[in-house]
Amino acid sequence: MEYNVYMTNDCNLNCAYCSVLLDCEKNGIPIHPTYEVEKLAAYIDKTQQKYNDNEVVIFFFGGEPSMEYDRIRKYMDCFDKTLRPKYDLKYILHTNGLLLNEIPDDVLAKLDLSMYSLNYEMFPHVGLADSYFQKVMDNALEAKEKKPSFEIVARLTITEKTSFFSEIMQVYPFFDMVYWQLENTPAWKDPEYFIKTYNYEVSLVFRHWLNELKAGRMLKFIPFMAVLKFMFFHDRDDNEFLCGYDSHMLYVQTNGKCYACCDSMESPTHYVGDIEKGSEFRGLKLSDFVCKDCDYRRICMGRCGRMHREFTPEHIDHYCRMNKHTFDLFIERKDELAQILKEHPEYEAMLSGWDLDIMEYTS
């Protein structure tokens, strides 16, 4: 199970596309956790037993969790004592990177991975020195120098104001993996133009990725790796949301309430319980939604649970068209990809790591 634990609802950025930050005063949600960490550990233990799961992945989440390193240390100390003896325990920091240079050595030593959220809207087109770009890139590289085994995944949000091609090509050489997600919002200003330009740029990136793949180098572009995996080495229940919605992912707010998604916490839509009483998934399946008769379901696996529950059918179709374009790039080259996998058997192992299993995969 994956537990995204809010260290704070405060943040040192204000990204226009952010769907996580809350008006805490308006919604009666505390900035920092008000429960005892021991109660959270007991809740996690109980949930693991309920779902007969041996793996615990803790995401330190927010807001911006790097503003709370002392709290993170306290939670790690508690979980190491109470959960590590029973479970395969891993720690992940979900951060914007601005304070990664201040991370204490003992906290860094215990982290297995970082989801590194980059705001491409703040990247300058010229003058990269002394900019937001230099700050977040230098911080990532410094952390890697301190701990070479520390995986850092560049997490990119693709909006109507960004160039997907430019974004990927600018940052991928410096990170262990790259993941991108289309902005999750109820509407776009000009969806047809966004779809057209995104699909064109995805085609360009795919061409580069495929050429590298044929040359014996798998660039770790997570959505592309996911499609390849599910075409040839499928290992999931394709009637569950791949992101973990309503099956194996929980978000624990600062008040102890638990949700199946980090978006729209102002409403009860994704509420599933709390750390005092426990939580209960609703048992939603892809067959409950438009995905049930989709030819791409085995590759896509629903994309996003929130999307299907909150967005209009027309807007859901916008996302589907963009993802289907990516899938078709692979399907049209299925025989060629099969031959590449035959020539490079090492690729199968690269598609089965634990770090991929905790990603949302499809954009």
Short mmCIF file of C-alpha atoms in Angstrom, two decimals:
data_model
loop_
_atom_site.label_atom_id
_atom_site.label_comp_id
_atom_site.label_asym_id
_atom_site.label_seq_id
_atom_site.Cartn_x
_atom_site.Cartn_y
_atom_site.Cartn_z
CA MET A 1 0.00 0.00 0.00
CA GLU A 2 1.06 3.55 -0.66
CA TYR A 3 0.47 6.23 1.97
CA ASN A 4 0.85 9.87 0.96
CA VAL A 5 1.25 11.57 4.31
CA TYR A 6 0.78 15.33 4.47
CA MET A 7 3.62 16.94 6.42
CA THR A 8 2.09 20.36 5.81
CA ASN A 9 -0.49 22.15 3.70
CA ASP A 10 1.88 25.09 3.30
CA CYS A 11 4.11 25.55 0.25
CA ASN A 12 6.95 27.80 -0.86
CA LEU A 13 5.60 27.89 -4.43
CA ASN A 14 2.21 28.77 -5.88
CA CYS A 15 2.01 26.82 -9.13
CA ALA A 16 -0.94 27.87 -11.27
CA TYR A 17 -1.80 24.26 -12.16
CA CYS A 18 -1.61 22.91 -8.59
CA SER A 19 -4.71 20.96 -7.56
CA VAL A 20 -3.41 20.03 -4.09
CA LEU A 21 -3.09 23.26 -2.10
CA LEU A 22 -6.11 24.04 0.06
CA ASP A 23 -7.61 27.06 1.72
CA CYS A 24 -7.08 25.50 5.13
CA GLU A 25 -8.89 28.19 7.09
CA LYS A 26 -11.94 28.01 4.84
CA ASN A 27 -12.07 24.21 4.94
CA GLY A 28 -11.15 23.76 8.59
CA ILE A 29 -8.03 21.73 7.83
CA PRO A 30 -4.90 22.32 9.95
CA ILE A 31 -1.65 23.39 8.30
CA HIS A 32 0.33 20.72 10.17
CA PRO A 33 -0.64 17.27 11.49
CA THR A 34 -2.67 17.40 14.70
CA TYR A 35 -2.66 13.65 15.38
CA GLU A 36 0.08 11.63 17.08
CA VAL A 37 2.38 9.84 14.65
CA GLU A 38 1.96 6.63 16.69
CA LYS A 39 -1.74 6.63 15.77
CA LEU A 40 -0.84 6.86 12.10
CA ALA A 41 1.60 3.95 12.47
CA ALA A 42 -1.14 1.87 14.12
CA TYR A 43 -3.56 2.78 11.31
CA ILE A 44 -1.03 1.73 8.66
CA ASP A 45 -0.38 -1.56 10.46
CA LYS A 46 -4.11 -2.26 10.67
CA THR A 47 -4.66 -1.38 7.01
CA GLN A 48 -1.76 -3.59 5.89
CA GLN A 49 -3.22 -6.53 7.75
CA LYS A 50 -6.70 -5.85 6.42
CA TYR A 51 -5.51 -5.97 2.81
CA ASN A 52 -2.85 -8.64 3.44
CA ASP A 53 -0.08 -6.47 2.03
CA ASN A 54 3.59 -6.77 2.99
CA GLU A 55 4.83 -3.57 1.30
CA VAL A 56 4.53 -0.11 2.85
CA VAL A 57 5.54 2.90 0.76
CA ILE A 58 5.46 6.21 2.62
CA PHE A 59 5.32 9.37 0.50
CA PHE A 60 6.15 12.50 2.50
CA PHE A 61 3.64 14.80 0.85
CA GLY A 62 2.17 18.29 1.04
CA GLY A 63 2.09 21.21 0.49
CA GLU A 64 5.87 21.14 0.43
CA PRO A 65 7.19 18.48 2.84
CA SER A 66 10.80 19.69 2.68
CA MET A 67 9.67 22.62 4.84
CA GLU A 68 9.24 20.04 7.63
CA TYR A 69 12.45 18.00 7.80
CA ASP A 70 12.26 17.70 11.61
CA ARG A 71 8.75 16.27 11.33
CA ILE A 72 9.86 13.86 8.61
CA ARG A 73 12.67 12.65 10.88
CA LYS A 74 10.17 12.09 13.71
CA TYR A 75 7.88 10.07 11.43
CA MET A 76 10.79 8.01 10.11
CA ASP A 77 11.94 7.19 13.64
CA CYS A 78 8.46 6.02 14.59
CA PHE A 79 7.91 3.98 11.42
CA ASP A 80 11.36 2.38 11.67
CA LYS A 81 10.46 1.10 15.14
CA THR A 82 6.87 0.05 14.51
CA LEU A 83 6.55 -0.86 10.82
CA ARG A 84 9.97 -1.84 9.49
CA PRO A 85 10.18 -5.06 11.55
CA LYS A 86 6.91 -6.25 9.94
CA TYR A 87 6.93 -4.83 6.42
CA ASP A 88 9.05 -3.97 3.41
CA LEU A 89 9.20 -0.24 4.17
CA LYS A 90 10.29 2.47 1.73
CA TYR A 91 10.39 6.27 2.00
CA ILE A 92 9.76 8.72 -0.83
CA LEU A 93 9.98 12.52 -0.72
CA HIS A 94 7.53 14.34 -3.00
CA THR A 95 9.15 17.76 -3.35
CA ASN A 96 9.52 20.81 -5.56
CA GLY A 97 13.26 20.70 -4.82
CA LEU A 98 13.75 24.26 -3.66
CA LEU A 99 14.91 23.12 -0.20
CA LEU A 100 16.50 19.82 -1.13
CA ASN A 101 19.93 21.38 -0.54
CA GLU A 102 18.98 21.78 3.13
CA ILE A 103 18.04 18.13 3.69
CA PRO A 104 19.72 16.67 6.79
CA ASP A 105 22.11 13.83 6.06
CA ASP A 106 20.26 11.38 8.31
CA VAL A 107 16.96 12.03 6.51
CA LEU A 108 18.57 11.69 3.07
CA ALA A 109 20.20 8.44 4.16
CA LYS A 110 16.80 6.84 4.78
CA LEU A 111 15.09 8.05 1.62
CA ASP A 112 14.77 5.56 -1.25
CA LEU A 113 13.50 7.94 -3.93
CA SER A 114 12.31 11.47 -4.61
CA MET A 115 9.45 12.55 -6.82
CA TYR A 116 10.85 15.88 -7.99
CA SER A 117 8.08 18.17 -9.21
CA LEU A 118 9.39 20.69 -11.74
CA ASN A 119 7.37 23.77 -12.66
CA TYR A 120 8.27 24.23 -16.31
CA GLU A 121 6.25 27.42 -16.49
CA MET A 122 9.03 28.96 -14.37
CA PHE A 123 11.88 27.79 -16.62
CA PRO A 124 13.36 30.76 -18.51
CA HIS A 125 13.93 30.31 -22.24
CA VAL A 126 17.25 32.14 -21.93
CA GLY A 127 19.45 33.06 -18.98
CA LEU A 128 19.31 29.76 -17.08
CA ALA A 129 21.98 30.86 -14.61
CA ASP A 130 20.75 32.38 -11.34
CA SER A 131 17.20 31.25 -12.10
CA TYR A 132 14.62 28.84 -10.71
CA PHE A 133 16.03 26.31 -13.20
CA GLN A 134 19.53 26.52 -11.75
CA LYS A 135 18.23 26.29 -8.18
CA VAL A 136 16.23 23.10 -8.61
CA MET A 137 18.75 21.44 -10.92
CA ASP A 138 21.72 22.19 -8.67
CA ASN A 139 19.82 20.90 -5.65
CA ALA A 140 19.02 17.62 -7.41
CA LEU A 141 22.59 17.13 -8.57
CA GLU A 142 23.96 17.95 -5.10
CA ALA A 143 21.68 15.34 -3.50
CA LYS A 144 22.84 12.74 -6.03
CA GLU A 145 26.47 13.54 -5.22
CA LYS A 146 25.82 13.05 -1.51
CA LYS A 147 23.96 9.77 -2.09
CA PRO A 148 24.48 8.24 -5.57
CA SER A 149 21.90 5.51 -4.92
CA PHE A 150 19.18 8.12 -4.27
CA GLU A 151 16.79 7.91 -7.21
CA ILE A 152 15.28 11.19 -8.35
CA VAL A 153 12.29 11.11 -10.69
CA ALA A 154 11.58 14.33 -12.57
CA ARG A 155 7.82 14.82 -12.39
CA LEU A 156 6.47 17.19 -15.02
CA THR A 157 2.99 18.64 -15.35
CA ILE A 158 2.10 19.34 -18.98
CA THR A 159 -0.18 22.36 -19.39
CA GLU A 160 -1.38 24.48 -22.29
CA LYS A 161 1.44 26.91 -21.45
CA THR A 162 4.27 24.38 -21.74
CA SER A 163 6.05 22.59 -24.57
CA PHE A 164 6.14 18.88 -23.80
CA PHE A 165 9.03 18.25 -26.20
CA SER A 166 11.16 21.11 -24.81
CA GLU A 167 10.37 20.15 -21.24
CA ILE A 168 11.42 16.51 -21.60
CA MET A 169 14.51 17.12 -23.69
CA GLN A 170 15.79 19.83 -21.36
CA VAL A 171 15.77 17.81 -18.15
CA TYR A 172 15.89 14.08 -18.85
CA PRO A 173 19.70 13.64 -18.97
CA PHE A 174 20.00 14.72 -15.33
CA PHE A 175 17.43 12.45 -13.66
CA ASP A 176 17.09 8.72 -13.08
CA MET A 177 13.60 8.71 -14.55
CA VAL A 178 11.12 11.16 -16.06
CA TYR A 179 7.38 11.06 -15.51
CA TRP A 180 4.87 13.45 -17.03
CA GLN A 181 1.19 14.03 -16.44
CA LEU A 182 -1.34 16.11 -18.29
CA GLU A 183 -2.73 18.87 -16.10
CA ASN A 184 -5.69 17.47 -14.17
CA THR A 185 -8.28 20.22 -14.44
CA PRO A 186 -12.01 20.22 -15.27
CA ALA A 187 -11.50 22.21 -18.50
CA TRP A 188 -8.88 23.56 -20.90
CA LYS A 189 -9.13 26.91 -22.68
CA ASP A 190 -8.42 25.51 -26.16
CA PRO A 191 -8.54 21.71 -25.97
CA GLU A 192 -8.30 21.08 -29.72
CA TYR A 193 -5.08 23.06 -30.05
CA PHE A 194 -3.65 21.46 -26.89
CA ILE A 195 -4.44 17.98 -28.22
CA LYS A 196 -2.89 18.75 -31.60
CA THR A 197 0.36 20.18 -30.28
CA TYR A 198 0.76 17.59 -27.51
CA ASN A 199 0.26 14.69 -29.90
CA TYR A 200 2.81 16.13 -32.33
CA GLU A 201 5.39 16.64 -29.61
CA VAL A 202 4.80 13.18 -28.11
CA SER A 203 5.50 11.75 -31.56
CA LEU A 204 8.83 13.59 -31.67
CA VAL A 205 9.85 12.37 -28.22
CA PHE A 206 8.77 8.81 -29.05
CA ARG A 207 10.90 8.80 -32.18
CA HIS A 208 13.95 9.79 -30.13
CA TRP A 209 13.11 7.22 -27.43
CA LEU A 210 12.64 4.43 -29.98
CA ASN A 211 15.96 5.19 -31.70
CA GLU A 212 17.72 4.97 -28.34
CA LEU A 213 15.89 1.73 -27.54
CA LYS A 214 17.07 0.16 -30.80
CA ALA A 215 20.63 1.26 -29.99
CA GLY A 216 20.55 -0.59 -26.66
CA ARG A 217 19.66 2.31 -24.37
CA MET A 218 16.30 2.47 -22.63
CA LEU A 219 15.63 6.06 -21.66
CA LYS A 220 13.60 5.87 -18.48
CA PHE A 221 10.55 7.79 -19.65
CA ILE A 222 8.00 6.22 -17.34
CA PRO A 223 4.81 6.53 -19.44
CA PHE A 224 6.60 4.99 -22.44
CA MET A 225 8.03 2.21 -20.29
CA ALA A 226 4.52 1.52 -18.97
CA VAL A 227 3.06 1.06 -22.44
CA LEU A 228 5.89 -1.27 -23.41
CA LYS A 229 5.45 -3.26 -20.22
CA PHE A 230 1.71 -3.68 -20.54
CA MET A 231 1.93 -4.63 -24.19
CA PHE A 232 4.38 -7.48 -23.56
CA PHE A 233 4.69 -8.19 -19.80
CA HIS A 234 1.30 -7.34 -18.29
CA ASP A 235 1.14 -8.17 -14.58
CA ARG A 236 -1.83 -6.18 -13.20
CA ASP A 237 -5.57 -6.45 -12.74
CA ASP A 238 -6.73 -4.43 -15.72
CA ASN A 239 -10.05 -3.71 -14.03
CA GLU A 240 -8.40 -1.49 -11.40
CA PHE A 241 -7.14 2.06 -11.81
CA LEU A 242 -3.41 1.95 -12.46
CA CYS A 243 -2.82 5.06 -10.33
CA GLY A 244 -4.01 3.08 -7.30
CA TYR A 245 -7.28 4.98 -6.93
CA ASP A 246 -9.66 3.09 -4.65
CA SER A 247 -7.37 0.07 -4.39
CA HIS A 248 -3.86 0.60 -3.00
CA MET A 249 -3.15 4.31 -2.55
CA LEU A 250 -4.21 6.56 0.35
CA TYR A 251 -3.70 10.22 1.18
CA VAL A 252 -3.59 11.08 4.88
CA GLN A 253 -4.44 14.71 5.59
CA THR A 254 -3.14 16.69 8.55
CA ASN A 255 -6.41 16.07 10.44
CA GLY A 256 -6.09 12.31 10.03
CA LYS A 257 -8.77 11.99 7.38
CA CYS A 258 -7.95 9.64 4.50
CA TYR A 259 -8.72 10.01 0.82
CA ALA A 260 -8.34 7.95 -2.35
CA CYS A 261 -7.08 11.03 -4.23
CA CYS A 262 -5.25 14.23 -3.30
CA ASP A 263 -7.53 16.43 -5.43
CA SER A 264 -10.85 17.92 -4.30
CA MET A 265 -10.40 17.32 -0.58
CA GLU A 266 -12.86 20.14 0.01
CA SER A 267 -15.61 17.67 -0.90
CA PRO A 268 -16.36 14.12 0.34
CA THR A 269 -15.99 12.62 -3.15
CA HIS A 270 -12.73 10.77 -2.44
CA TYR A 271 -13.06 10.40 1.34
CA VAL A 272 -12.56 6.79 2.50
CA GLY A 273 -12.09 7.06 6.30
CA ASP A 274 -9.66 8.27 8.97
CA ILE A 275 -6.79 6.96 11.04
CA GLU A 276 -8.98 6.52 14.11
CA LYS A 277 -11.79 4.41 12.62
CA GLY A 278 -9.93 2.95 9.66
CA SER A 279 -10.65 3.29 5.96
CA GLU A 280 -12.67 1.36 3.41
CA PHE A 281 -12.29 1.43 -0.35
CA ARG A 282 -15.51 1.58 -2.34
CA GLY A 283 -14.48 -1.17 -4.74
CA LEU A 284 -14.77 0.94 -7.89
CA LYS A 285 -13.65 -0.83 -11.06
CA LEU A 286 -12.89 0.33 -14.60
CA SER A 287 -15.94 -1.63 -15.74
CA ASP A 288 -18.02 0.94 -13.81
CA PHE A 289 -16.92 3.67 -16.22
CA VAL A 290 -16.49 4.37 -19.92
CA CYS A 291 -13.34 2.22 -19.85
CA LYS A 292 -15.36 -1.00 -19.74
CA ASP A 293 -15.57 -1.42 -23.53
CA CYS A 294 -12.37 0.41 -24.48
CA ASP A 295 -9.89 -1.44 -26.70
CA TYR A 296 -7.02 0.35 -24.95
CA ARG A 297 -8.00 -0.56 -21.39
CA ARG A 298 -5.30 -3.19 -20.91
CA ILE A 299 -2.60 -0.62 -21.73
CA CYS A 300 -4.16 2.48 -20.18
CA MET A 301 -5.96 1.03 -17.15
CA GLY A 302 -8.14 4.05 -16.61
CA ARG A 303 -5.53 6.80 -16.32
CA CYS A 304 -7.09 8.70 -13.37
CA GLY A 305 -9.92 7.81 -10.99
CA ARG A 306 -10.69 11.42 -10.20
CA MET A 307 -11.10 12.20 -13.90
CA HIS A 308 -13.84 9.61 -14.32
CA ARG A 309 -15.70 10.73 -11.23
CA GLU A 310 -15.55 14.51 -11.67
CA PHE A 311 -15.01 15.50 -15.32
CA THR A 312 -17.54 15.72 -18.14
CA PRO A 313 -17.64 12.94 -20.78
CA GLU A 314 -16.40 15.46 -23.35
CA HIS A 315 -13.36 16.39 -21.27
CA ILE A 316 -12.59 12.76 -20.43
CA ASP A 317 -12.50 12.18 -24.17
CA HIS A 318 -9.86 14.92 -24.52
CA TYR A 319 -7.51 12.98 -22.24
CA CYS A 320 -8.37 9.71 -23.93
CA ARG A 321 -7.53 11.08 -27.38
CA MET A 322 -4.12 12.20 -26.19
CA ASN A 323 -3.31 8.92 -24.48
CA LYS A 324 -4.62 6.84 -27.38
CA HIS A 325 -2.31 8.71 -29.72
CA THR A 326 0.64 7.61 -27.57
CA PHE A 327 -0.63 4.03 -27.46
CA ASP A 328 -1.03 3.97 -31.23
CA LEU A 329 2.62 4.94 -31.67
CA PHE A 330 3.48 1.67 -29.94
CA ILE A 331 0.76 -0.48 -31.48
CA GLU A 332 1.78 0.52 -35.00
CA ARG A 333 5.31 -0.70 -34.22
CA LYS A 334 4.42 -3.78 -32.17
CA ASP A 335 6.39 -6.20 -34.37
CA GLU A 336 9.43 -3.94 -34.33
CA LEU A 337 9.22 -3.58 -30.55
CA ALA A 338 8.91 -7.33 -30.12
CA GLN A 339 12.10 -7.80 -32.12
CA ILE A 340 13.91 -5.18 -30.02
CA LEU A 341 12.86 -6.97 -26.83
CA LYS A 342 14.13 -10.24 -28.29
CA GLU A 343 17.50 -8.66 -29.07
CA HIS A 344 17.70 -6.97 -25.65
CA PRO A 345 16.37 -9.41 -23.01
CA GLU A 346 17.73 -7.10 -20.29
CA TYR A 347 14.88 -4.69 -20.99
CA GLU A 348 12.32 -6.98 -19.32
CA ALA A 349 14.07 -6.64 -15.96
CA MET A 350 14.19 -2.86 -16.39
CA LEU A 351 10.40 -2.85 -16.67
CA SER A 352 9.78 -4.71 -13.41
CA GLY A 353 11.45 -2.62 -10.69
CA TRP A 354 9.66 -1.53 -7.52
CA ASP A 355 10.22 2.10 -8.44
CA LEU A 356 8.02 1.68 -11.52
CA ASP A 357 5.30 -0.05 -9.53
CA ILE A 358 4.67 3.05 -7.42
CA MET A 359 4.29 5.37 -10.44
CA GLU A 360 0.99 6.46 -11.95
CA TYR A 361 2.39 5.53 -15.38
CA THR A 362 -0.03 6.89 -17.98
CA SER A 363 -0.06 10.61 -18.60
#
